[in-house]
Amino acid sequence: MPLSKMSFSRSIKAIFASFSPYWLACVPLSALIVIFWNTAATAQGLEPPANLDELRIVLDSIFLLLCSVLVIFMNAGFGMLEAGFCRQKNAVNILAKNLIVFAIATLAYWAVGYALMYGEGNAFMGTSGFFFSGDAAAYGDDPYPAAVPPAISFLFQVAFAATAATIVSGAVAERIEFAAFLIFSTLLVAISYAITGHWVWDGGWLSEMGFSDFAGSTVVHSVGGWAALVGAAILGPRIGRYEDGRVNAIPGHNMGFATLGCLILWIGWFGFNPGSELAATANVPYIAVTTNLAAAAGGVAATFTSWLKDGKPDLSMIINGILAGLVGITAGCADVSYLSAVIIGLIAGIIVVYSVAFFDSIKIDDPVGATSVHLVCGIWGTLAVGIFGTGNLLTQIIGILAIGAFTVIFSAIVWSLIKATIGIRVHTEQEIRGLDISEHGMEAYSGFLKEADVLAAGSSMANTDSELSGSLR
Amino acid sequence: MPLSKMSFSRSIKAIFASFSPYWLACVPLSALIVIFWNTAATAQGLEPPANLDELRIVLDSIFLLLCSVLVIFMNAGFGMLEAGFCRQKNAVNILAKNLIVFAIATLAYWAVGYALMYGEGNAFMGTSGFFFSGDAAAYGDDPYPAAVPPAISFLFQVAFAATAATIVSGAVAERIEFAAFLIFSTLLVAISYAITGHWVWDGGWLSEMGFSDFAGSTVVHSVGGWAALVGAAILGPRIGRYEDGRVNAIPGHNMGFATLGCLILWIGWFGFNPGSELAATANVPYIAVTTNLAAAAGGVAATFTSWLKDGKPDLSMIINGILAGLVGITAGCADVSYLSAVIIGLIAGIIVVYSVAFFDSIKIDDPVGATSVHLVCGIWGTLAVGIFGTGNLLTQIIGILAIGAFTVIFSAIVWSLIKATIGIRVHTEQEIRGLDISEHGMEAYSGFLKEADVLAAGSSMANTDSELSGSLR
Amino acid sequence: MPLSKMSFSRSIKAIFASFSPYWLACVPLSALIVIFWNTAATAQGLEPPANLDELRIVLDSIFLLLCSVLVIFMNAGFGMLEAGFCRQKNAVNILAKNLIVFAIATLAYWAVGYALMYGEGNAFMGTSGFFFSGDAAAYGDDPYPAAVPPAISFLFQVAFAATAATIVSGAVAERIEFAAFLIFSTLLVAISYAITGHWVWDGGWLSEMGFSDFAGSTVVHSVGGWAALVGAAILGPRIGRYEDGRVNAIPGHNMGFATLGCLILWIGWFGFNPGSELAATANVPYIAVTTNLAAAAGGVAATFTSWLKDGKPDLSMIINGILAGLVGITAGCADVSYLSAVIIGLIAGIIVVYSVAFFDSIKIDDPVGATSVHLVCGIWGTLAVGIFGTGNLLTQIIGILAIGAFTVIFSAIVWSLIKATIGIRVHTEQEIRGLDISEHGMEAYSGFLKEADVLAAGSSMANTDSELSGSLR
């Protein structure tokens, strides 16, 4: 029987309370000890680039740094998007998750993930370079200026790893325990994402087969999407979401945040896709243009698809259509023509509208549509390399299935273990009250009156267009 | 007589409903057909830059890519700014417009606009390179590494084209039909903006005359501003805006969004102006500094002008002053001294305060001040090149008038045609209720209590500083 | 006796009202006069880089431009963070301060600050190059292409100077007079920050001693922090903050803004720290990685520290922990190992939680925790260079004390002079009503119902989790 959230929280407090504050005195002490053996690589005092090769490598490094910044900025995009699509009573929780997950991903990938993904190893996984040390962090076989500094490869990959984890947070929003999400994210980034990434991007077995996924429709987006799908399925839907065979709309609370998030993600993708060239080349602009065309086509397709399907242009579908186009072009952005990019985006934008309806029809509750955007369009994008690009369609399918199977099994095991130990879902009364108060003890919008306040007061003075159903606010 | 919005929406639905969902089966079929002839240019598998010229071009490309990203980010800036300056009941609508307009601009400029603006042609317009194909997309007379890849020129220009369209959305906000705006934006980007842009930036007749507009005070900002002015005039003011000879303030609903939008636009301009150098040169920092000085001077001037005029420092005027300074320096940023940049910005910041009052005095209702910022200060900035820079003042005036006349005539025709066919303005009851519910069927801030809810309930429990006038909420 | 705010505002209005609007006619006149002697340096029409050295310098310039953009974007980060952490009734005020302060800092640093900091001079201060003219603005001893254009050094330094001023705004929020803040910021940037910056970063006496502060833990963050601390102390706490020996929580009003602000600051730091290398070198990625590791470690440490201390993971502490890690690594980012960066961040994240509690215990009311983040962790980061890096610990302490003493004395004098003349703090009734209405005549969230509206109406229909105490809303 899982520990309840309250008792878990109390346990943590009790454990730590048993230490006196003087344990903090250990910190500087530990620090002093550490610095004696802490003589690893630091910045190398290199001279300014002295020849063409050195200058080229420095340009590659600066380019990848700026791409990394754009990808890291996607954390703000996901944070705004997911918070905007959820209810205000859970906004602090989703913001906290999206913020801390990049910190945790950074440390988990630094300690373990980078070694499993890019360390020396075998066709299945890397086995060296933990804590970004040794050969992985030093200039190795290809010393500067023959190759970019390892630090920039590491930073770019950290940013990617965090993306996979962030995708999960949207699908499990509004009912997952905070600690459960932190633990799952850590393990996903450190182990599962790293291993399947190694298969494709560090000479692993899928790479050997010719599987083509330039910037990660499968390696990043589908992996995040599969983990999200398994999480959402094991968690079950939010209270009140599916009743009497109906799907109750639970509208997001801040469409300004959601739209801002979409536009931040759009520009973040100009780091994600062009940066995956891993060097400043004359191909980079080409990749940026296919990326932009697919995003635009996805947005337009989803707008008109939802307009004709429901009679009104739905802003959340415009947003998800743009993201669908971006996920769809991620695998093939360097490998398809401009026209193909538009077609890939158009199809992704249509798919995402119907995919959202499909998951609701099987009662998988994904508050932000992350599974439709990242998993379904990630699969579509990977297939598209076999249709419009130079990839082999059969190999693409094998890659999708292999990575999907590994991620699903890994996720199912980890989510189940978490459920069986500390618990995965908040209590009913916590969910109704909202995670902000119950898990974090604070409100996202202090000082504002909410409809729930009025309901709680038993007053029916509000007369809004939407029906006031207590459990859905 | 124009079709009403409701019947338009119903018509669209009816038209599409007459197709069964099985029409979607055509999509993959079409795709398959397409890929057989879809053998156009893809990324070229170029080697890393091997000599100084190649490396220089790659640096130019990376620089322009990052400038493009900054300019594309301006869509988020305009979205936040305009949404913040409007009422919450229309926030979804303005966000949807600002989001989809970049998608539409991308596709319209790809299909038609880029060819009219930069294709081979004559002094009036380009006539080749539709769908970014043929010579326009290939390395042409100046093959790599003699010139940057066409893809990056295209991306940078797409970002600029979208800016012109986005400017319009603010001035026509809170009462325009969604479909009307989409159609106008598409035509503006595809045709009008592209043709007048060709006159100045692709060797057209104004360029031959010596008209100087480095980064687009006229080519981008005034063009957007003229189109916005004509649209606002044809639409008429919002209900309740001008009554009994008074101007009723209709305050924006989220000054946090508006301020964020301003700061995003500020950094976006570091792509807009320096990127207009079209290459990574030692002049780029100079342009960035004049840009920043003018923005700062505009903000300070507008702050103190509004402070002395109205007794209080008005945040919307700080915001519009900064943007006024930025628009003002756009034409001359590479061509005036630092001190001139400060003066140009100061004057722009003063102008914008009085311009906003002026347009209200003639009952042109521009909810966000777009006409004052982009049209009036765009004209000022273009003149300033003749006063402070190397431009000829008479030529500058000719350019302003020619581009203004063309854009006004084009806009008047298109807006009138839209008005006469599908209709341009929502119904009175839709406008009072808000476009979010009436056009999109959703709220921007679900779960929050709004003053309008209280009014609707007939309760007068709210006692805020602003008067509660139903039509203005 | 200080002039009251209202009378100050009225005085300004009266002074300016005594001029007729025709004074504006002076503006173009002055402009015409100015342009005759306004023949200073403009963009130089340089050819594309023709050799390796020129290309290297151009790459350096582009790199520094993009770093400047990231640092300038931090103004949006601080604006969102500080607005989010304050109450909605003061949101316009804090947004206006954070927006105009970058404009003012730009002009103040252009006119005076850059000359004092980087002009030719002595070990204490620079004495030439006011209004960024003469040798300071021209290519001097090291003409292009031997060194980057002065314009880019200036822009990068402007962005830094504004950061110091912005830090102050958070600590004095919700009770300071708008004009008082503007005056203090101007003087801080123009004089105090510039002089102490000269000591460290332009060959001044601390630099001669070997004081090491790579990107400004002390030069920027502690300086802002000291000025903030003195301001907060002289202002006194907000009404109702400390009563009967209790600390009353005054929760922030928009945690979405605060979280977005944190993530913007996080990416801004990738301009702040790597840009401080002042050139595109192979060290830049290394600096980016230490920066990111420390941020992540700070966030994780603060999360778990606050979780164990208060039983719940506090989103404001996650945010402040990340910023603490970033401030902590700023001095040593180029000089410590990866592992040391993690340790520096972890310790900063623990420190910030206890520091916030400490300042409350001595009744220094800092609404956003700016003093804890920037001053305390700035000191910690500067010491850390002596512990984990190559700095001499004693020299580091001397530098911290010298810069701290100068900034405290300067700030105390300026704040006191402001207090004695125009007044520093708004009236009690203005503070209770909120600065948005009383200082700016506008609301941040027009159309929304707030708890304060309900209280004002004498209705007790609201029943929220937080107690409704009039003075704290």
Tab-separated table of N, CA, C and O in Angstrom, chain B residues 5-6 87-91 93 171-177 232 234-243 250 365 367 424-439 452 469-473:
chain	number	residue	atom	x	y	z
B	5	LYS	N	-21.095	37.108	-39.303
B	5	LYS	CA	-20.061	36.197	-38.815
B	5	LYS	C	-20.629	34.811	-38.547
B	5	LYS	O	-20.064	33.790	-38.925
B	6	MET	N	-21.777	34.799	-37.887
B	6	MET	CA	-22.336	33.506	-37.524
B	6	MET	C	-22.631	32.686	-38.778
B	6	MET	O	-22.326	31.508	-38.848
B	87	ARG	N	-8.783	44.125	-23.837
B	87	ARG	CA	-9.557	43.626	-22.707
B	87	ARG	C	-9.492	42.103	-22.643
B	87	ARG	O	-9.313	41.441	-23.668
B	88	GLN	N	-9.667	41.557	-21.434
B	88	GLN	CA	-9.525	40.103	-21.286
B	88	GLN	C	-10.568	39.352	-22.089
B	88	GLN	O	-10.336	38.219	-22.479
B	89	LYS	N	-11.684	39.979	-22.385
B	89	LYS	CA	-12.723	39.256	-23.127
B	89	LYS	C	-12.344	39.062	-24.594
B	89	LYS	O	-13.017	38.327	-25.317
B	90	ASN	N	-11.285	39.734	-25.048
B	90	ASN	CA	-10.821	39.575	-26.423
B	90	ASN	C	-9.395	39.017	-26.508
B	90	ASN	O	-8.777	39.044	-27.564
B	91	ALA	N	-8.893	38.512	-25.392
B	91	ALA	CA	-7.490	38.108	-25.357
B	91	ALA	C	-7.216	36.882	-26.226
B	91	ALA	O	-6.212	36.827	-26.942
B	93	ASN	N	-8.721	35.998	-28.845
B	93	ASN	CA	-8.794	36.416	-30.239
B	93	ASN	C	-7.506	37.074	-30.706
B	93	ASN	O	-6.957	36.757	-31.764
B	171	ALA	N	-4.174	47.371	-34.313
B	171	ALA	CA	-5.049	48.518	-34.576
B	171	ALA	C	-6.491	48.105	-34.836
B	171	ALA	O	-7.417	48.882	-34.602
B	172	VAL	N	-6.688	46.897	-35.335
B	172	VAL	CA	-8.049	46.460	-35.671
B	172	VAL	C	-8.612	45.539	-34.592
B	172	VAL	O	-9.669	44.918	-34.788
B	173	ALA	N	-7.930	45.476	-33.464
B	173	ALA	CA	-8.300	44.507	-32.433
B	173	ALA	C	-9.657	44.802	-31.820
B	173	ALA	O	-10.154	45.918	-31.877
B	174	GLU	N	-10.242	43.796	-31.269
B	174	GLU	CA	-11.442	43.848	-30.413
B	174	GLU	C	-12.745	44.031	-31.179
B	174	GLU	O	-13.796	44.136	-30.563
B	175	ARG	N	-12.682	44.097	-32.527
B	175	ARG	CA	-13.961	44.165	-33.252
B	175	ARG	C	-13.883	43.589	-34.652
B	175	ARG	O	-14.872	43.564	-35.377
B	176	ILE	N	-12.727	43.106	-35.088
B	176	ILE	CA	-12.633	42.585	-36.451
B	176	ILE	C	-12.983	41.100	-36.473
B	176	ILE	O	-12.759	40.378	-35.504
B	177	GLU	N	-13.531	40.678	-37.599
B	177	GLU	CA	-13.771	39.243	-37.772
B	177	GLU	C	-12.445	38.531	-38.001
B	177	GLU	O	-11.588	39.006	-38.748
B	232	ALA	N	-8.479	50.400	-39.362
B	232	ALA	CA	-9.154	50.979	-38.189
B	232	ALA	C	-10.211	51.983	-38.627
B	232	ALA	O	-11.284	52.081	-38.015
B	234	ILE	N	-11.899	52.042	-41.564
B	234	ILE	CA	-13.038	51.361	-42.190
B	234	ILE	C	-13.874	50.610	-41.151
B	234	ILE	O	-15.103	50.567	-41.224
B	235	LEU	N	-13.187	50.028	-40.165
B	235	LEU	CA	-13.903	49.290	-39.120
B	235	LEU	C	-14.735	50.213	-38.243
B	235	LEU	O	-15.809	49.850	-37.778
B	236	GLY	N	-14.214	51.407	-37.995
B	236	GLY	CA	-14.857	52.283	-37.018
B	236	GLY	C	-14.418	51.932	-35.604
B	236	GLY	O	-13.838	50.875	-35.362
B	237	PRO	N	-14.685	52.843	-34.655
B	237	PRO	CA	-14.220	52.633	-33.280
B	237	PRO	C	-15.005	51.542	-32.561
B	237	PRO	O	-16.121	51.193	-32.966
B	238	ARG	N	-14.398	51.045	-31.481
B	238	ARG	CA	-15.097	50.082	-30.629
B	238	ARG	C	-16.317	50.739	-29.987
B	238	ARG	O	-16.333	51.952	-29.760
B	239	ILE	N	-17.301	49.930	-29.695
B	239	ILE	CA	-18.521	50.428	-29.051
B	239	ILE	C	-18.160	51.120	-27.737
B	239	ILE	O	-17.420	50.578	-26.925
B	240	GLY	N	-18.651	52.327	-27.552
B	240	GLY	CA	-18.454	53.028	-26.288
B	240	GLY	C	-17.170	53.822	-26.202
B	240	GLY	O	-16.925	54.501	-25.208
B	241	ARG	N	-16.342	53.753	-27.227
B	241	ARG	CA	-15.037	54.414	-27.156
B	241	ARG	C	-15.192	55.930	-27.207
B	241	ARG	O	-14.541	56.662	-26.459
B	242	TYR	N	-16.001	56.429	-28.136
B	242	TYR	CA	-16.203	57.872	-28.256
B	242	TYR	C	-17.679	58.148	-28.042
B	242	TYR	O	-18.526	57.750	-28.837
B	243	GLU	N	-18.007	58.824	-26.963
B	243	GLU	CA	-19.409	59.104	-26.650
B	243	GLU	C	-19.537	60.539	-26.201
B	243	GLU	O	-18.767	60.998	-25.330
B	250	ILE	N	-10.287	52.771	-22.398
B	250	ILE	CA	-10.592	51.341	-22.307
B	250	ILE	C	-9.283	50.664	-21.929
B	250	ILE	O	-8.480	50.314	-22.789
B	365	ASP	N	-9.899	54.712	-33.790
B	365	ASP	CA	-9.710	53.939	-32.560
B	365	ASP	C	-8.679	52.838	-32.792
B	365	ASP	O	-8.948	51.867	-33.490
B	367	PRO	N	-6.597	50.406	-30.558
B	367	PRO	CA	-6.497	49.972	-29.163
B	367	PRO	C	-5.076	49.930	-28.603
B	367	PRO	O	-4.886	50.112	-27.405
B	424	ILE	N	-16.573	42.495	-42.271
B	424	ILE	CA	-15.304	42.857	-41.628
B	424	ILE	C	-15.436	42.991	-40.127
B	424	ILE	O	-14.485	42.799	-39.394
B	425	ARG	N	-16.665	43.307	-39.676
B	425	ARG	CA	-16.818	43.588	-38.245
B	425	ARG	C	-17.823	42.630	-37.610
B	425	ARG	O	-18.842	42.315	-38.202
B	426	VAL	N	-17.507	42.212	-36.382
B	426	VAL	CA	-18.411	41.312	-35.675
B	426	VAL	C	-19.692	42.066	-35.310
B	426	VAL	O	-19.732	43.287	-35.284
B	427	HIS	N	-20.746	41.326	-34.999
B	427	HIS	CA	-22.008	41.937	-34.587
B	427	HIS	C	-21.861	42.632	-33.235
B	427	HIS	O	-20.991	42.284	-32.437
B	428	THR	N	-22.738	43.569	-33.007
B	428	THR	CA	-22.707	44.333	-31.761
B	428	THR	C	-22.746	43.435	-30.530
B	428	THR	O	-21.955	43.597	-29.599
B	429	GLU	N	-23.637	42.457	-30.555
B	429	GLU	CA	-23.755	41.623	-29.346
B	429	GLU	C	-22.493	40.771	-29.151
B	429	GLU	O	-22.090	40.487	-28.026
B	430	GLN	N	-21.859	40.395	-30.281
B	430	GLN	CA	-20.608	39.631	-30.159
B	430	GLN	C	-19.504	40.507	-29.574
B	430	GLN	O	-18.711	40.077	-28.747
B	431	GLU	N	-19.469	41.758	-30.019
B	431	GLU	CA	-18.425	42.656	-29.534
B	431	GLU	C	-18.596	42.916	-28.038
B	431	GLU	O	-17.614	42.944	-27.287
B	432	ILE	N	-19.832	43.093	-27.610
B	432	ILE	CA	-20.068	43.355	-26.187
B	432	ILE	C	-19.728	42.123	-25.361
B	432	ILE	O	-19.114	42.221	-24.304
B	433	ARG	N	-20.122	40.974	-25.870
B	433	ARG	CA	-19.834	39.739	-25.140
B	433	ARG	C	-18.330	39.425	-25.152
B	433	ARG	O	-17.816	38.781	-24.245
B	434	GLY	N	-17.661	39.871	-26.167
B	434	GLY	CA	-16.244	39.560	-26.304
B	434	GLY	C	-16.015	38.550	-27.404
B	434	GLY	O	-16.803	37.613	-27.580
B	435	LEU	N	-14.928	38.726	-28.128
B	435	LEU	CA	-14.657	37.838	-29.264
B	435	LEU	C	-14.227	36.442	-28.826
B	435	LEU	O	-14.339	35.494	-29.595
B	436	ASP	N	-13.729	36.331	-27.604
B	436	ASP	CA	-13.215	35.028	-27.178
B	436	ASP	C	-14.330	33.998	-27.161
B	436	ASP	O	-14.186	32.895	-27.686
B	437	ILE	N	-15.428	34.367	-26.531
B	437	ILE	CA	-16.558	33.443	-26.489
B	437	ILE	C	-17.239	33.386	-27.849
B	437	ILE	O	-17.535	32.307	-28.367
B	438	SER	N	-17.450	34.546	-28.465
B	438	SER	CA	-18.293	34.546	-29.658
B	438	SER	C	-17.575	34.015	-30.901
B	438	SER	O	-18.202	33.411	-31.764
B	439	GLU	N	-16.275	34.248	-31.022
B	439	GLU	CA	-15.561	33.753	-32.210
B	439	GLU	C	-14.825	32.433	-31.962
B	439	GLU	O	-14.571	31.690	-32.889
B	452	ALA	N	-17.173	41.715	-15.323
B	452	ALA	CA	-18.336	41.498	-16.172
B	452	ALA	C	-19.242	40.402	-15.617
B	452	ALA	O	-20.465	40.442	-15.783
B	469	SER	N	-18.562	50.095	-16.547
B	469	SER	CA	-19.477	50.349	-17.649
B	469	SER	C	-19.514	49.114	-18.525
B	469	SER	O	-18.504	48.720	-19.109
B	470	GLY	N	-20.653	48.506	-18.583
B	470	GLY	CA	-20.788	47.200	-19.220
B	470	GLY	C	-20.100	47.066	-20.559
B	470	GLY	O	-19.350	46.132	-20.799
B	471	SER	N	-20.273	48.021	-21.412
B	471	SER	CA	-19.741	47.854	-22.760
B	471	SER	C	-18.230	48.005	-22.817
B	471	SER	O	-17.618	47.684	-23.822
B	472	LEU	N	-17.646	48.517	-21.742
B	472	LEU	CA	-16.198	48.721	-21.775
B	472	LEU	C	-15.420	47.598	-21.106
B	472	LEU	O	-14.194	47.654	-21.055
B	473	ARG	N	-16.042	46.611	-20.548
B	473	ARG	CA	-15.317	45.524	-19.898
B	473	ARG	C	-15.050	44.409	-20.875
B	473	ARG	O	-15.904	44.061	-21.658
